[in-house]
Amino acid sequence: MVLQWYPGHMNKAKNQVQDRLKQVDIVLEIVDARLPFSSRNPVLEDIIGQKKHIIILNKSDLADPQRTKEWKLSFQQEGLAVIDLDAKHTNALGKINSAIRRELSEKIAKYENNGVKNYQIKAMCVGIPNVGKSTILNKMVGKNVAVTGNKPGVTKNQNWLKTSVGIDLLDTPGILWPKIDDNRVGLKLALSGAIKDQIFAPDDVAIFALSFLESFYLDSLLTVYNIEPNDLRNKTTPDILMFLTNKFGYKDDYDRAARKIINDVRKLKFGPVTFDVPGEFYEE
Ligand code: G4P
Protein backbone atom coordinates (compact mmCIF):
# COMPACT_ATOMS: atom_id res chain seq x y z
CA MET A 1 0.00 0.00 0.00
CA VAL A 2 1.58 3.24 -1.15
CA LEU A 3 -0.80 5.57 0.63
CA GLN A 4 0.28 7.35 3.75
CA TRP A 5 -1.95 8.05 6.70
CA TYR A 6 -1.65 11.30 8.54
CA PRO A 7 -3.42 10.73 11.84
CA GLY A 8 -2.68 14.31 12.93
CA HIS A 9 -4.52 15.78 9.95
CA MET A 10 -7.29 13.24 10.30
CA ASN A 11 -7.88 14.26 13.88
CA LYS A 12 -7.81 17.95 13.04
CA ALA A 13 -10.37 17.42 10.29
CA LYS A 14 -12.50 15.36 12.62
CA ASN A 15 -12.35 17.96 15.39
CA GLN A 16 -13.14 20.74 12.94
CA VAL A 17 -16.23 18.97 11.65
CA GLN A 18 -17.25 18.10 15.21
CA ASP A 19 -16.91 21.75 16.30
CA ARG A 20 -19.05 23.07 13.49
CA LEU A 21 -21.65 20.41 13.93
CA LYS A 22 -22.95 22.23 16.98
CA GLN A 23 -23.83 25.24 14.86
CA VAL A 24 -25.99 23.49 12.28
CA ASP A 25 -29.36 21.76 12.02
CA ILE A 26 -28.31 19.39 9.30
CA VAL A 27 -25.22 17.98 7.58
CA LEU A 28 -25.03 17.49 3.83
CA GLU A 29 -22.64 14.62 3.23
CA ILE A 30 -21.42 14.94 -0.33
CA VAL A 31 -20.40 11.67 -1.94
CA ASP A 32 -19.33 10.82 -5.50
CA ALA A 33 -22.25 8.92 -7.08
CA ARG A 34 -19.71 6.69 -8.86
CA LEU A 35 -18.23 5.76 -5.47
CA PRO A 36 -21.04 5.75 -2.90
CA PHE A 37 -18.99 3.54 -0.60
CA SER A 38 -15.39 4.45 -1.43
CA SER A 39 -15.86 8.21 -1.29
CA ARG A 40 -17.47 8.15 2.16
CA ASN A 41 -15.60 8.29 5.39
CA PRO A 42 -17.26 6.01 7.92
CA VAL A 43 -15.89 8.17 10.75
CA LEU A 44 -18.44 10.81 9.77
CA GLU A 45 -21.39 8.76 10.97
CA ASP A 46 -19.73 8.42 14.38
CA ILE A 47 -19.10 12.18 14.53
CA ILE A 48 -22.58 13.07 13.38
CA GLY A 49 -24.38 10.93 15.94
CA GLN A 50 -28.04 11.93 16.12
CA LYS A 51 -27.66 15.07 13.97
CA LYS A 52 -29.87 15.07 10.87
CA HIS A 53 -27.92 14.19 7.78
CA ILE A 54 -28.52 13.75 4.07
CA ILE A 55 -26.26 11.79 1.74
CA ILE A 56 -25.95 13.56 -1.61
CA LEU A 57 -24.82 11.27 -4.42
CA ASN A 58 -23.30 14.04 -6.52
CA LYS A 59 -21.96 13.77 -10.10
CA SER A 60 -24.91 11.52 -10.87
CA ASP A 61 -24.45 12.50 -14.53
CA LEU A 62 -21.24 10.43 -14.50
CA ALA A 63 -22.70 7.43 -12.67
CA ASP A 64 -24.61 4.38 -13.89
CA PRO A 65 -28.31 5.31 -13.33
CA GLN A 66 -29.30 1.75 -12.44
CA ARG A 67 -26.57 1.53 -9.80
CA THR A 68 -27.58 4.94 -8.44
CA LYS A 69 -31.09 3.55 -7.89
CA GLU A 70 -29.64 0.49 -6.13
CA TRP A 71 -27.41 2.62 -3.93
CA LYS A 72 -30.23 4.93 -2.97
CA LEU A 73 -32.32 1.95 -1.96
CA SER A 74 -29.46 0.47 0.00
CA PHE A 75 -28.93 3.72 1.97
CA GLN A 76 -32.68 4.08 2.52
CA GLN A 77 -32.79 0.54 3.88
CA GLU A 78 -30.17 1.60 6.41
CA GLY A 79 -32.51 4.41 7.42
CA LEU A 80 -30.42 7.14 5.79
CA ALA A 81 -31.79 10.07 3.79
CA VAL A 82 -30.29 10.18 0.31
CA ILE A 83 -30.69 12.11 -2.93
CA ASP A 84 -28.83 11.99 -6.23
CA LEU A 85 -27.61 15.21 -7.80
CA ASP A 86 -25.84 16.61 -10.82
CA ALA A 87 -24.66 19.83 -9.22
CA LYS A 88 -22.71 20.91 -12.25
CA HIS A 89 -25.59 21.03 -14.70
CA THR A 90 -28.80 21.26 -12.68
CA ASN A 91 -30.49 23.38 -10.04
CA ALA A 92 -28.91 22.04 -6.87
CA LEU A 93 -30.71 24.51 -4.63
CA GLY A 94 -34.25 23.31 -5.39
CA LYS A 95 -33.46 19.65 -4.89
CA ILE A 96 -31.40 20.12 -1.74
CA ASN A 97 -33.93 22.55 -0.27
CA SER A 98 -36.75 19.99 -0.66
CA ALA A 99 -34.63 17.23 0.86
CA ILE A 100 -33.58 19.40 3.81
CA ARG A 101 -37.16 20.48 4.53
CA ARG A 102 -38.31 16.86 4.36
CA GLU A 103 -35.67 15.82 6.89
CA LEU A 104 -36.29 18.75 9.22
CA SER A 105 -40.08 18.81 8.91
CA GLU A 106 -40.67 17.99 12.59
CA LYS A 107 -38.25 20.63 13.82
CA ILE A 108 -39.69 23.27 11.47
CA ALA A 109 -43.25 22.38 12.56
CA LYS A 110 -42.23 22.70 16.20
CA TYR A 111 -40.87 26.18 15.60
CA GLU A 112 -43.99 27.15 13.68
CA ASN A 113 -46.20 25.91 16.50
CA ASN A 114 -44.23 28.18 18.80
CA GLY A 115 -44.89 31.12 16.54
CA VAL A 116 -41.55 31.15 14.73
CA LYS A 117 -42.36 31.64 11.08
CA ASN A 118 -39.61 31.10 8.49
CA TYR A 119 -37.13 29.37 10.77
CA GLN A 120 -33.70 30.03 9.25
CA ILE A 121 -32.14 26.61 8.68
CA LYS A 122 -28.40 26.18 9.16
CA ALA A 123 -26.53 23.55 7.18
CA MET A 124 -22.99 22.51 6.35
CA CYS A 125 -21.42 20.45 3.58
CA VAL A 126 -18.85 17.77 4.34
CA GLY A 127 -17.06 15.27 2.17
CA ILE A 128 -13.72 14.07 0.86
CA PRO A 129 -11.88 16.32 -1.63
CA ASN A 130 -13.20 16.57 -5.16
CA VAL A 131 -16.75 15.33 -4.63
CA GLY A 132 -18.25 18.73 -5.50
CA LYS A 133 -18.63 20.52 -2.16
CA SER A 134 -17.59 23.94 -3.53
CA THR A 135 -19.72 23.48 -6.64
CA ILE A 136 -22.78 22.73 -4.50
CA LEU A 137 -22.07 25.65 -2.17
CA ASN A 138 -21.75 28.04 -5.09
CA LYS A 139 -24.86 26.70 -6.78
CA MET A 140 -26.88 27.03 -3.60
CA VAL A 141 -25.73 30.56 -2.92
CA GLY A 142 -26.22 31.53 -6.53
CA LYS A 143 -22.89 33.18 -7.06
CA ASN A 144 -19.24 32.31 -7.01
CA VAL A 145 -18.06 32.49 -3.46
CA ALA A 146 -14.39 31.97 -2.85
CA VAL A 147 -14.25 28.85 -0.74
CA THR A 148 -11.17 29.51 1.31
CA GLY A 149 -9.49 27.75 4.15
CA ASN A 150 -10.56 24.65 2.32
CA LYS A 151 -8.02 22.46 4.09
CA PRO A 152 -8.10 20.62 7.35
CA GLY A 153 -6.19 22.46 10.00
CA VAL A 154 -6.67 25.88 8.41
CA THR A 155 -8.47 28.02 10.92
CA LYS A 156 -10.42 31.04 9.85
CA ASN A 157 -13.49 32.91 10.88
CA GLN A 158 -16.62 31.20 9.84
CA ASN A 159 -19.16 33.03 7.76
CA TRP A 160 -22.67 32.10 6.89
CA LEU A 161 -23.67 32.15 3.27
CA LYS A 162 -27.27 33.04 2.58
CA THR A 163 -29.44 31.25 0.06
CA SER A 164 -32.71 32.56 -1.35
CA VAL A 165 -34.74 29.79 0.34
CA GLY A 166 -34.15 30.39 4.04
CA ILE A 167 -31.14 28.15 4.44
CA ASP A 168 -27.79 29.44 5.68
CA LEU A 169 -24.67 27.49 4.82
CA LEU A 170 -21.32 27.45 6.53
CA ASP A 171 -18.88 28.93 4.03
CA THR A 172 -16.16 26.35 4.67
CA PRO A 173 -17.01 22.77 3.85
CA GLY A 174 -15.76 20.09 6.21
CA ILE A 175 -13.06 18.04 4.59
CA LEU A 176 -12.86 14.36 5.32
CA TRP A 177 -10.28 11.82 4.25
CA PRO A 178 -11.29 8.77 2.24
CA LYS A 179 -10.73 5.61 4.25
CA ILE A 180 -8.38 3.61 2.08
CA ASP A 181 -7.80 0.42 3.99
CA ASP A 182 -8.82 -1.72 1.06
CA ASN A 183 -6.77 -1.65 -2.13
CA ARG A 184 -9.93 -1.67 -4.25
CA VAL A 185 -11.05 1.58 -2.65
CA GLY A 186 -7.74 3.24 -3.54
CA LEU A 187 -7.82 1.97 -7.12
CA LYS A 188 -11.39 3.17 -7.58
CA LEU A 189 -10.60 6.62 -6.19
CA ALA A 190 -7.61 6.76 -8.55
CA LEU A 191 -9.63 5.59 -11.56
CA SER A 192 -12.31 8.22 -10.99
CA GLY A 193 -9.68 10.95 -10.58
CA ALA A 194 -10.61 11.58 -6.94
CA ILE A 195 -7.01 11.07 -5.81
CA LYS A 196 -3.80 12.08 -7.56
CA ASP A 197 -2.61 9.98 -10.45
CA GLN A 198 0.86 9.67 -8.92
CA ILE A 199 -0.39 7.59 -6.01
CA PHE A 200 -0.99 4.39 -7.97
CA ALA A 201 0.89 3.06 -11.01
CA PRO A 202 -1.24 3.55 -14.15
CA ASP A 203 -0.96 -0.11 -15.12
CA ASP A 204 -2.38 -1.17 -11.72
CA VAL A 205 -5.29 1.25 -12.18
CA ALA A 206 -5.86 0.17 -15.80
CA ILE A 207 -5.72 -3.54 -14.91
CA PHE A 208 -8.29 -2.89 -12.20
CA ALA A 209 -10.41 -0.93 -14.72
CA LEU A 210 -10.26 -3.73 -17.30
CA SER A 211 -11.18 -6.39 -14.80
CA PHE A 212 -14.04 -4.23 -13.51
CA LEU A 213 -15.33 -3.45 -17.01
CA GLU A 214 -15.06 -7.11 -18.00
CA SER A 215 -17.17 -8.08 -14.98
CA PHE A 216 -19.81 -5.36 -15.13
CA TYR A 217 -19.70 -3.52 -18.47
CA LEU A 218 -18.49 -6.22 -20.86
CA ASP A 219 -20.57 -5.14 -23.87
CA SER A 220 -19.22 -1.59 -23.67
CA LEU A 221 -15.65 -2.88 -23.32
CA LEU A 222 -16.03 -5.06 -26.43
CA THR A 223 -17.70 -2.31 -28.48
CA VAL A 224 -15.40 0.56 -27.50
CA TYR A 225 -12.20 -1.37 -28.24
CA ASN A 226 -13.73 -3.31 -31.12
CA ILE A 227 -12.83 -6.68 -29.68
CA GLU A 228 -14.50 -10.11 -29.67
CA PRO A 229 -15.29 -12.19 -26.58
CA ASN A 230 -12.74 -14.67 -27.96
CA ASP A 231 -9.99 -12.05 -27.69
CA LEU A 232 -10.44 -12.12 -23.91
CA ARG A 233 -10.82 -15.87 -23.48
CA ASN A 234 -8.13 -17.53 -21.31
CA LYS A 235 -6.38 -14.22 -20.78
CA THR A 236 -5.51 -12.82 -17.38
CA THR A 237 -6.21 -9.09 -17.01
CA PRO A 238 -2.49 -8.17 -17.43
CA ASP A 239 -2.61 -10.27 -20.64
CA ILE A 240 -5.61 -8.20 -21.78
CA LEU A 241 -3.66 -5.00 -21.13
CA MET A 242 -0.80 -6.37 -23.26
CA PHE A 243 -3.23 -7.41 -25.98
CA LEU A 244 -4.83 -3.95 -26.03
CA THR A 245 -1.45 -2.19 -26.01
CA ASN A 246 -0.68 -4.08 -29.17
CA LYS A 247 -4.11 -3.41 -30.65
CA PHE A 248 -3.75 0.34 -29.97
CA GLY A 249 -0.45 0.19 -31.90
CA TYR A 250 1.56 1.26 -28.86
CA LYS A 251 4.18 -1.56 -29.21
CA ASP A 252 5.41 -2.31 -25.66
CA ASP A 253 4.30 0.99 -24.15
CA TYR A 254 1.95 -0.49 -21.54
CA ASP A 255 1.95 2.74 -19.55
CA ARG A 256 0.61 4.67 -22.52
CA ALA A 257 -2.11 2.07 -23.06
CA ALA A 258 -2.91 2.14 -19.35
CA ARG A 259 -3.27 5.93 -19.38
CA LYS A 260 -5.52 5.71 -22.45
CA ILE A 261 -7.79 3.17 -20.76
CA ILE A 262 -8.01 5.32 -17.59
CA ASN A 263 -8.82 8.41 -19.69
CA ASP A 264 -11.41 6.50 -21.69
CA VAL A 265 -13.16 5.54 -18.43
CA ARG A 266 -13.05 9.13 -17.17
CA LYS A 267 -14.31 10.50 -20.50
CA LEU A 268 -17.30 8.15 -20.32
CA LYS A 269 -16.29 6.20 -23.45
CA PHE A 270 -17.83 3.15 -21.74
CA GLY A 271 -20.85 5.18 -20.71
CA PRO A 272 -21.57 6.27 -17.16
CA VAL A 273 -19.93 3.76 -14.85
CA THR A 274 -20.35 3.26 -11.11
CA PHE A 275 -17.31 1.66 -9.51
CA ASP A 276 -18.84 0.56 -6.20
CA VAL A 277 -21.29 -2.30 -6.29
CA PRO A 278 -23.79 -2.46 -3.40
CA GLY A 279 -22.85 -5.28 -1.03
CA GLU A 280 -19.35 -5.81 -2.38
CA PHE A 281 -17.55 -4.57 0.73
CA TYR A 282 -19.67 -6.48 3.20
CA GLU A 283 -19.27 -9.95 1.82
CA GLU A 284 -15.96 -10.97 3.36
P1 G4P B 1 -14.65 19.87 -3.73
O1 G4P B 1 -15.02 21.26 -3.32
O2 G4P B 1 -15.46 18.82 -3.03
O3 G4P B 1 -13.19 19.57 -3.65
O4 G4P B 1 -15.07 19.68 -5.28
P2 G4P B 1 -15.34 20.80 -6.40
O5 G4P B 1 -16.64 21.49 -6.18
O6 G4P B 1 -14.11 21.64 -6.54
O7 G4P B 1 -15.53 19.87 -7.68
C1 G4P B 1 -14.49 19.04 -8.17
C2 G4P B 1 -14.70 18.81 -9.65
O8 G4P B 1 -15.93 18.08 -9.85
C3 G4P B 1 -14.82 20.08 -10.48
O9 G4P B 1 -14.28 19.80 -11.76
C4 G4P B 1 -16.33 20.25 -10.60
O10 G4P B 1 -16.72 21.03 -11.75
C5 G4P B 1 -16.75 18.81 -10.78
N1 G4P B 1 -18.14 18.58 -10.39
C6 G4P B 1 -18.79 18.97 -9.27
N2 G4P B 1 -20.06 18.52 -9.27
C7 G4P B 1 -20.24 17.85 -10.43
C8 G4P B 1 -21.36 17.15 -11.02
O11 G4P B 1 -22.46 17.02 -10.46
N3 G4P B 1 -21.14 16.57 -12.24
C9 G4P B 1 -19.92 16.64 -12.87
N4 G4P B 1 -19.82 16.06 -14.07
N5 G4P B 1 -18.88 17.30 -12.36
C10 G4P B 1 -19.03 17.88 -11.15
P3 G4P B 1 -12.93 20.42 -12.25
O12 G4P B 1 -12.62 19.75 -13.53
O13 G4P B 1 -11.93 20.32 -11.14
O14 G4P B 1 -13.27 21.91 -12.43
P4 G4P B 1 -14.14 22.58 -13.60
O15 G4P B 1 -13.24 22.65 -14.77
O16 G4P B 1 -15.34 21.75 -13.85
O17 G4P B 1 -14.49 23.92 -13.01
Coordinates of C-alpha atoms and ligand atoms in Angstrom, one line a residue:
M1 CA 0.0 0.0 0.0
V2 CA 1.6 3.2 -1.1
L3 CA -0.8 5.6 0.6
Q4 CA 0.3 7.3 3.8
W5 CA -1.9 8.0 6.7
Y6 CA -1.7 11.3 8.5
P7 CA -3.4 10.7 11.8
G8 CA -2.7 14.3 12.9
H9 CA -4.5 15.8 9.9
M10 CA -7.3 13.2 10.3
N11 CA -7.9 14.3 13.9
K12 CA -7.8 18.0 13.0
A13 CA -10.4 17.4 10.3
K14 CA -12.5 15.4 12.6
N15 CA -12.4 18.0 15.4
Q16 CA -13.1 20.7 12.9
V17 CA -16.2 19.0 11.7
Q18 CA -17.2 18.1 15.2
D19 CA -16.9 21.7 16.3
R20 CA -19.1 23.1 13.5
L21 CA -21.7 20.4 13.9
K22 CA -23.0 22.2 17.0
Q23 CA -23.8 25.2 14.9
V24 CA -26.0 23.5 12.3
D25 CA -29.4 21.8 12.0
I26 CA -28.3 19.4 9.3
V27 CA -25.2 18.0 7.6
L28 CA -25.0 17.5 3.8
E29 CA -22.6 14.6 3.2
I30 CA -21.4 14.9 -0.3
V31 CA -20.4 11.7 -1.9
D32 CA -19.3 10.8 -5.5
A33 CA -22.2 8.9 -7.1
R34 CA -19.7 6.7 -8.9
L35 CA -18.2 5.8 -5.5
P36 CA -21.0 5.7 -2.9
F37 CA -19.0 3.5 -0.6
S38 CA -15.4 4.5 -1.4
S39 CA -15.9 8.2 -1.3
R40 CA -17.5 8.1 2.2
N41 CA -15.6 8.3 5.4
P42 CA -17.3 6.0 7.9
V43 CA -15.9 8.2 10.7
L44 CA -18.4 10.8 9.8
E45 CA -21.4 8.8 11.0
D46 CA -19.7 8.4 14.4
I47 CA -19.1 12.2 14.5
I48 CA -22.6 13.1 13.4
G49 CA -24.4 10.9 15.9
Q50 CA -28.0 11.9 16.1
K51 CA -27.7 15.1 14.0
K52 CA -29.9 15.1 10.9
H53 CA -27.9 14.2 7.8
I54 CA -28.5 13.8 4.1
I55 CA -26.3 11.8 1.7
I56 CA -25.9 13.6 -1.6
L57 CA -24.8 11.3 -4.4
N58 CA -23.3 14.0 -6.5
K59 CA -22.0 13.8 -10.1
S60 CA -24.9 11.5 -10.9
D61 CA -24.5 12.5 -14.5
L62 CA -21.2 10.4 -14.5
A63 CA -22.7 7.4 -12.7
D64 CA -24.6 4.4 -13.9
P65 CA -28.3 5.3 -13.3
Q66 CA -29.3 1.7 -12.4
R67 CA -26.6 1.5 -9.8
T68 CA -27.6 4.9 -8.4
K69 CA -31.1 3.6 -7.9
E70 CA -29.6 0.5 -6.1
W71 CA -27.4 2.6 -3.9
K72 CA -30.2 4.9 -3.0
L73 CA -32.3 1.9 -2.0
S74 CA -29.5 0.5 0.0
F75 CA -28.9 3.7 2.0
Q76 CA -32.7 4.1 2.5
Q77 CA -32.8 0.5 3.9
E78 CA -30.2 1.6 6.4
G79 CA -32.5 4.4 7.4
L80 CA -30.4 7.1 5.8
A81 CA -31.8 10.1 3.8
V82 CA -30.3 10.2 0.3
I83 CA -30.7 12.1 -2.9
D84 CA -28.8 12.0 -6.2
L85 CA -27.6 15.2 -7.8
D86 CA -25.8 16.6 -10.8
A87 CA -24.7 19.8 -9.2
K88 CA -22.7 20.9 -12.3
H89 CA -25.6 21.0 -14.7
T90 CA -28.8 21.3 -12.7
N91 CA -30.5 23.4 -10.0
A92 CA -28.9 22.0 -6.9
L93 CA -30.7 24.5 -4.6
G94 CA -34.3 23.3 -5.4
K95 CA -33.5 19.6 -4.9
I96 CA -31.4 20.1 -1.7
N97 CA -33.9 22.5 -0.3
S98 CA -36.8 20.0 -0.7
A99 CA -34.6 17.2 0.9
I100 CA -33.6 19.4 3.8
R101 CA -37.2 20.5 4.5
R102 CA -38.3 16.9 4.4
E103 CA -35.7 15.8 6.9
L104 CA -36.3 18.8 9.2
S105 CA -40.1 18.8 8.9
E106 CA -40.7 18.0 12.6
K107 CA -38.3 20.6 13.8
I108 CA -39.7 23.3 11.5
A109 CA -43.3 22.4 12.6
K110 CA -42.2 22.7 16.2
Y111 CA -40.9 26.2 15.6
E112 CA -44.0 27.2 13.7
N113 CA -46.2 25.9 16.5
N114 CA -44.2 28.2 18.8
G115 CA -44.9 31.1 16.5
V116 CA -41.5 31.2 14.7
K117 CA -42.4 31.6 11.1
N118 CA -39.6 31.1 8.5
Y119 CA -37.1 29.4 10.8
Q120 CA -33.7 30.0 9.3
I121 CA -32.1 26.6 8.7
K122 CA -28.4 26.2 9.2
A123 CA -26.5 23.5 7.2
M124 CA -23.0 22.5 6.4
C125 CA -21.4 20.4 3.6
V126 CA -18.9 17.8 4.3
G127 CA -17.1 15.3 2.2
I128 CA -13.7 14.1 0.9
P129 CA -11.9 16.3 -1.6
N130 CA -13.2 16.6 -5.2
V131 CA -16.7 15.3 -4.6
G132 CA -18.2 18.7 -5.5
K133 CA -18.6 20.5 -2.2
S134 CA -17.6 23.9 -3.5
T135 CA -19.7 23.5 -6.6
I136 CA -22.8 22.7 -4.5
L137 CA -22.1 25.7 -2.2
N138 CA -21.8 28.0 -5.1
K139 CA -24.9 26.7 -6.8
M140 CA -26.9 27.0 -3.6
V141 CA -25.7 30.6 -2.9
G142 CA -26.2 31.5 -6.5
K143 CA -22.9 33.2 -7.1
N144 CA -19.2 32.3 -7.0
V145 CA -18.1 32.5 -3.5
A146 CA -14.4 32.0 -2.9
V147 CA -14.2 28.9 -0.7
T148 CA -11.2 29.5 1.3
G149 CA -9.5 27.7 4.1
N150 CA -10.6 24.6 2.3
K151 CA -8.0 22.5 4.1
P152 CA -8.1 20.6 7.4
G153 CA -6.2 22.5 10.0
V154 CA -6.7 25.9 8.4
T155 CA -8.5 28.0 10.9
K156 CA -10.4 31.0 9.8
N157 CA -13.5 32.9 10.9
Q158 CA -16.6 31.2 9.8
N159 CA -19.2 33.0 7.8
W160 CA -22.7 32.1 6.9
L161 CA -23.7 32.2 3.3
K162 CA -27.3 33.0 2.6
T163 CA -29.4 31.2 0.1
S164 CA -32.7 32.6 -1.4
V165 CA -34.7 29.8 0.3
G166 CA -34.1 30.4 4.0
I167 CA -31.1 28.2 4.4
D168 CA -27.8 29.4 5.7
L169 CA -24.7 27.5 4.8
L170 CA -21.3 27.4 6.5
D171 CA -18.9 28.9 4.0
T172 CA -16.2 26.3 4.7
P173 CA -17.0 22.8 3.9
G174 CA -15.8 20.1 6.2
I175 CA -13.1 18.0 4.6
L176 CA -12.9 14.4 5.3
W177 CA -10.3 11.8 4.2
P178 CA -11.3 8.8 2.2
K179 CA -10.7 5.6 4.2
I180 CA -8.4 3.6 2.1
D181 CA -7.8 0.4 4.0
D182 CA -8.8 -1.7 1.1
N183 CA -6.8 -1.7 -2.1
R184 CA -9.9 -1.7 -4.3
V185 CA -11.1 1.6 -2.7
G186 CA -7.7 3.2 -3.5
L187 CA -7.8 2.0 -7.1
K188 CA -11.4 3.2 -7.6
L189 CA -10.6 6.6 -6.2
A190 CA -7.6 6.8 -8.6
L191 CA -9.6 5.6 -11.6
S192 CA -12.3 8.2 -11.0
G193 CA -9.7 10.9 -10.6
A194 CA -10.6 11.6 -6.9
I195 CA -7.0 11.1 -5.8
K196 CA -3.8 12.1 -7.6
D197 CA -2.6 10.0 -10.4
Q198 CA 0.9 9.7 -8.9
I199 CA -0.4 7.6 -6.0
F200 CA -1.0 4.4 -8.0
A201 CA 0.9 3.1 -11.0
P202 CA -1.2 3.6 -14.2
D203 CA -1.0 -0.1 -15.1
D204 CA -2.4 -1.2 -11.7
V205 CA -5.3 1.2 -12.2
A206 CA -5.9 0.2 -15.8
I207 CA -5.7 -3.5 -14.9
F208 CA -8.3 -2.9 -12.2
A209 CA -10.4 -0.9 -14.7
L210 CA -10.3 -3.7 -17.3
S211 CA -11.2 -6.4 -14.8
F212 CA -14.0 -4.2 -13.5
L213 CA -15.3 -3.5 -17.0
E214 CA -15.1 -7.1 -18.0
S215 CA -17.2 -8.1 -15.0
F216 CA -19.8 -5.4 -15.1
Y217 CA -19.7 -3.5 -18.5
L218 CA -18.5 -6.2 -20.9
D219 CA -20.6 -5.1 -23.9
S220 CA -19.2 -1.6 -23.7
L221 CA -15.7 -2.9 -23.3
L222 CA -16.0 -5.1 -26.4
T223 CA -17.7 -2.3 -28.5
V224 CA -15.4 0.6 -27.5
Y225 CA -12.2 -1.4 -28.2
N226 CA -13.7 -3.3 -31.1
I227 CA -12.8 -6.7 -29.7
E228 CA -14.5 -10.1 -29.7
P229 CA -15.3 -12.2 -26.6
N230 CA -12.7 -14.7 -28.0
D231 CA -10.0 -12.1 -27.7
L232 CA -10.4 -12.1 -23.9
R233 CA -10.8 -15.9 -23.5
N234 CA -8.1 -17.5 -21.3
K235 CA -6.4 -14.2 -20.8
T236 CA -5.5 -12.8 -17.4
T237 CA -6.2 -9.1 -17.0
P238 CA -2.5 -8.2 -17.4
D239 CA -2.6 -10.3 -20.6
I240 CA -5.6 -8.2 -21.8
L241 CA -3.7 -5.0 -21.1
M242 CA -0.8 -6.4 -23.3
F243 CA -3.2 -7.4 -26.0
L244 CA -4.8 -3.9 -26.0
T245 CA -1.5 -2.2 -26.0
N246 CA -0.7 -4.1 -29.2
K247 CA -4.1 -3.4 -30.7
F248 CA -3.8 0.3 -30.0
G249 CA -0.5 0.2 -31.9
Y250 CA 1.6 1.3 -28.9
K251 CA 4.2 -1.6 -29.2
D252 CA 5.4 -2.3 -25.7
D253 CA 4.3 1.0 -24.1
Y254 CA 1.9 -0.5 -21.5
D255 CA 1.9 2.7 -19.5
R256 CA 0.6 4.7 -22.5
A257 CA -2.1 2.1 -23.1
A258 CA -2.9 2.1 -19.4
R259 CA -3.3 5.9 -19.4
K260 CA -5.5 5.7 -22.4
I261 CA -7.8 3.2 -20.8
I262 CA -8.0 5.3 -17.6
N263 CA -8.8 8.4 -19.7
D264 CA -11.4 6.5 -21.7
V265 CA -13.2 5.5 -18.4
R266 CA -13.0 9.1 -17.2
K267 CA -14.3 10.5 -20.5
L268 CA -17.3 8.1 -20.3
K269 CA -16.3 6.2 -23.4
F270 CA -17.8 3.1 -21.7
G271 CA -20.9 5.2 -20.7
P272 CA -21.6 6.3 -17.2
V273 CA -19.9 3.8 -14.8
T274 CA -20.3 3.3 -11.1
F275 CA -17.3 1.7 -9.5
D276 CA -18.8 0.6 -6.2
V277 CA -21.3 -2.3 -6.3
P278 CA -23.8 -2.5 -3.4
G279 CA -22.9 -5.3 -1.0
E280 CA -19.3 -5.8 -2.4
F281 CA -17.5 -4.6 0.7
Y282 CA -19.7 -6.5 3.2
E283 CA -19.3 -10.0 1.8
E284 CA -16.0 -11.0 3.4
Ligands
G4P1 P1 -14.7 19.9 -3.7 O1 -15.0 21.3 -3.3 O2 -15.5 18.8 -3.0 O3 -13.2 19.6 -3.7 O4 -15.1 19.7 -5.3 P2 -15.3 20.8 -6.4 O5 -16.6 21.5 -6.2 O6 -14.1 21.6 -6.5 O7 -15.5 19.9 -7.7 C1 -14.5 19.0 -8.2 C2 -14.7 18.8 -9.7 O8 -15.9 18.1 -9.9 C3 -14.8 20.1 -10.5 O9 -14.3 19.8 -11.8 C4 -16.3 20.3 -10.6 O10 -16.7 21.0 -11.7 C5 -16.7 18.8 -10.8 N1 -18.1 18.6 -10.4 C6 -18.8 19.0 -9.3 N2 -20.1 18.5 -9.3 C7 -20.2 17.9 -10.4 C8 -21.4 17.2 -11.0 O11 -22.5 17.0 -10.5 N3 -21.1 16.6 -12.2 C9 -19.9 16.6 -12.9 N4 -19.8 16.1 -14.1 N5 -18.9 17.3 -12.4 C10 -19.0 17.9 -11.1 P3 -12.9 20.4 -12.2 O12 -12.6 19.8 -13.5 O13 -11.9 20.3 -11.1 O14 -13.3 21.9 -12.4 P4 -14.1 22.6 -13.6 O15 -13.2 22.6 -14.8 O16 -15.3 21.7 -13.8 O17 -14.5 23.9 -13.0

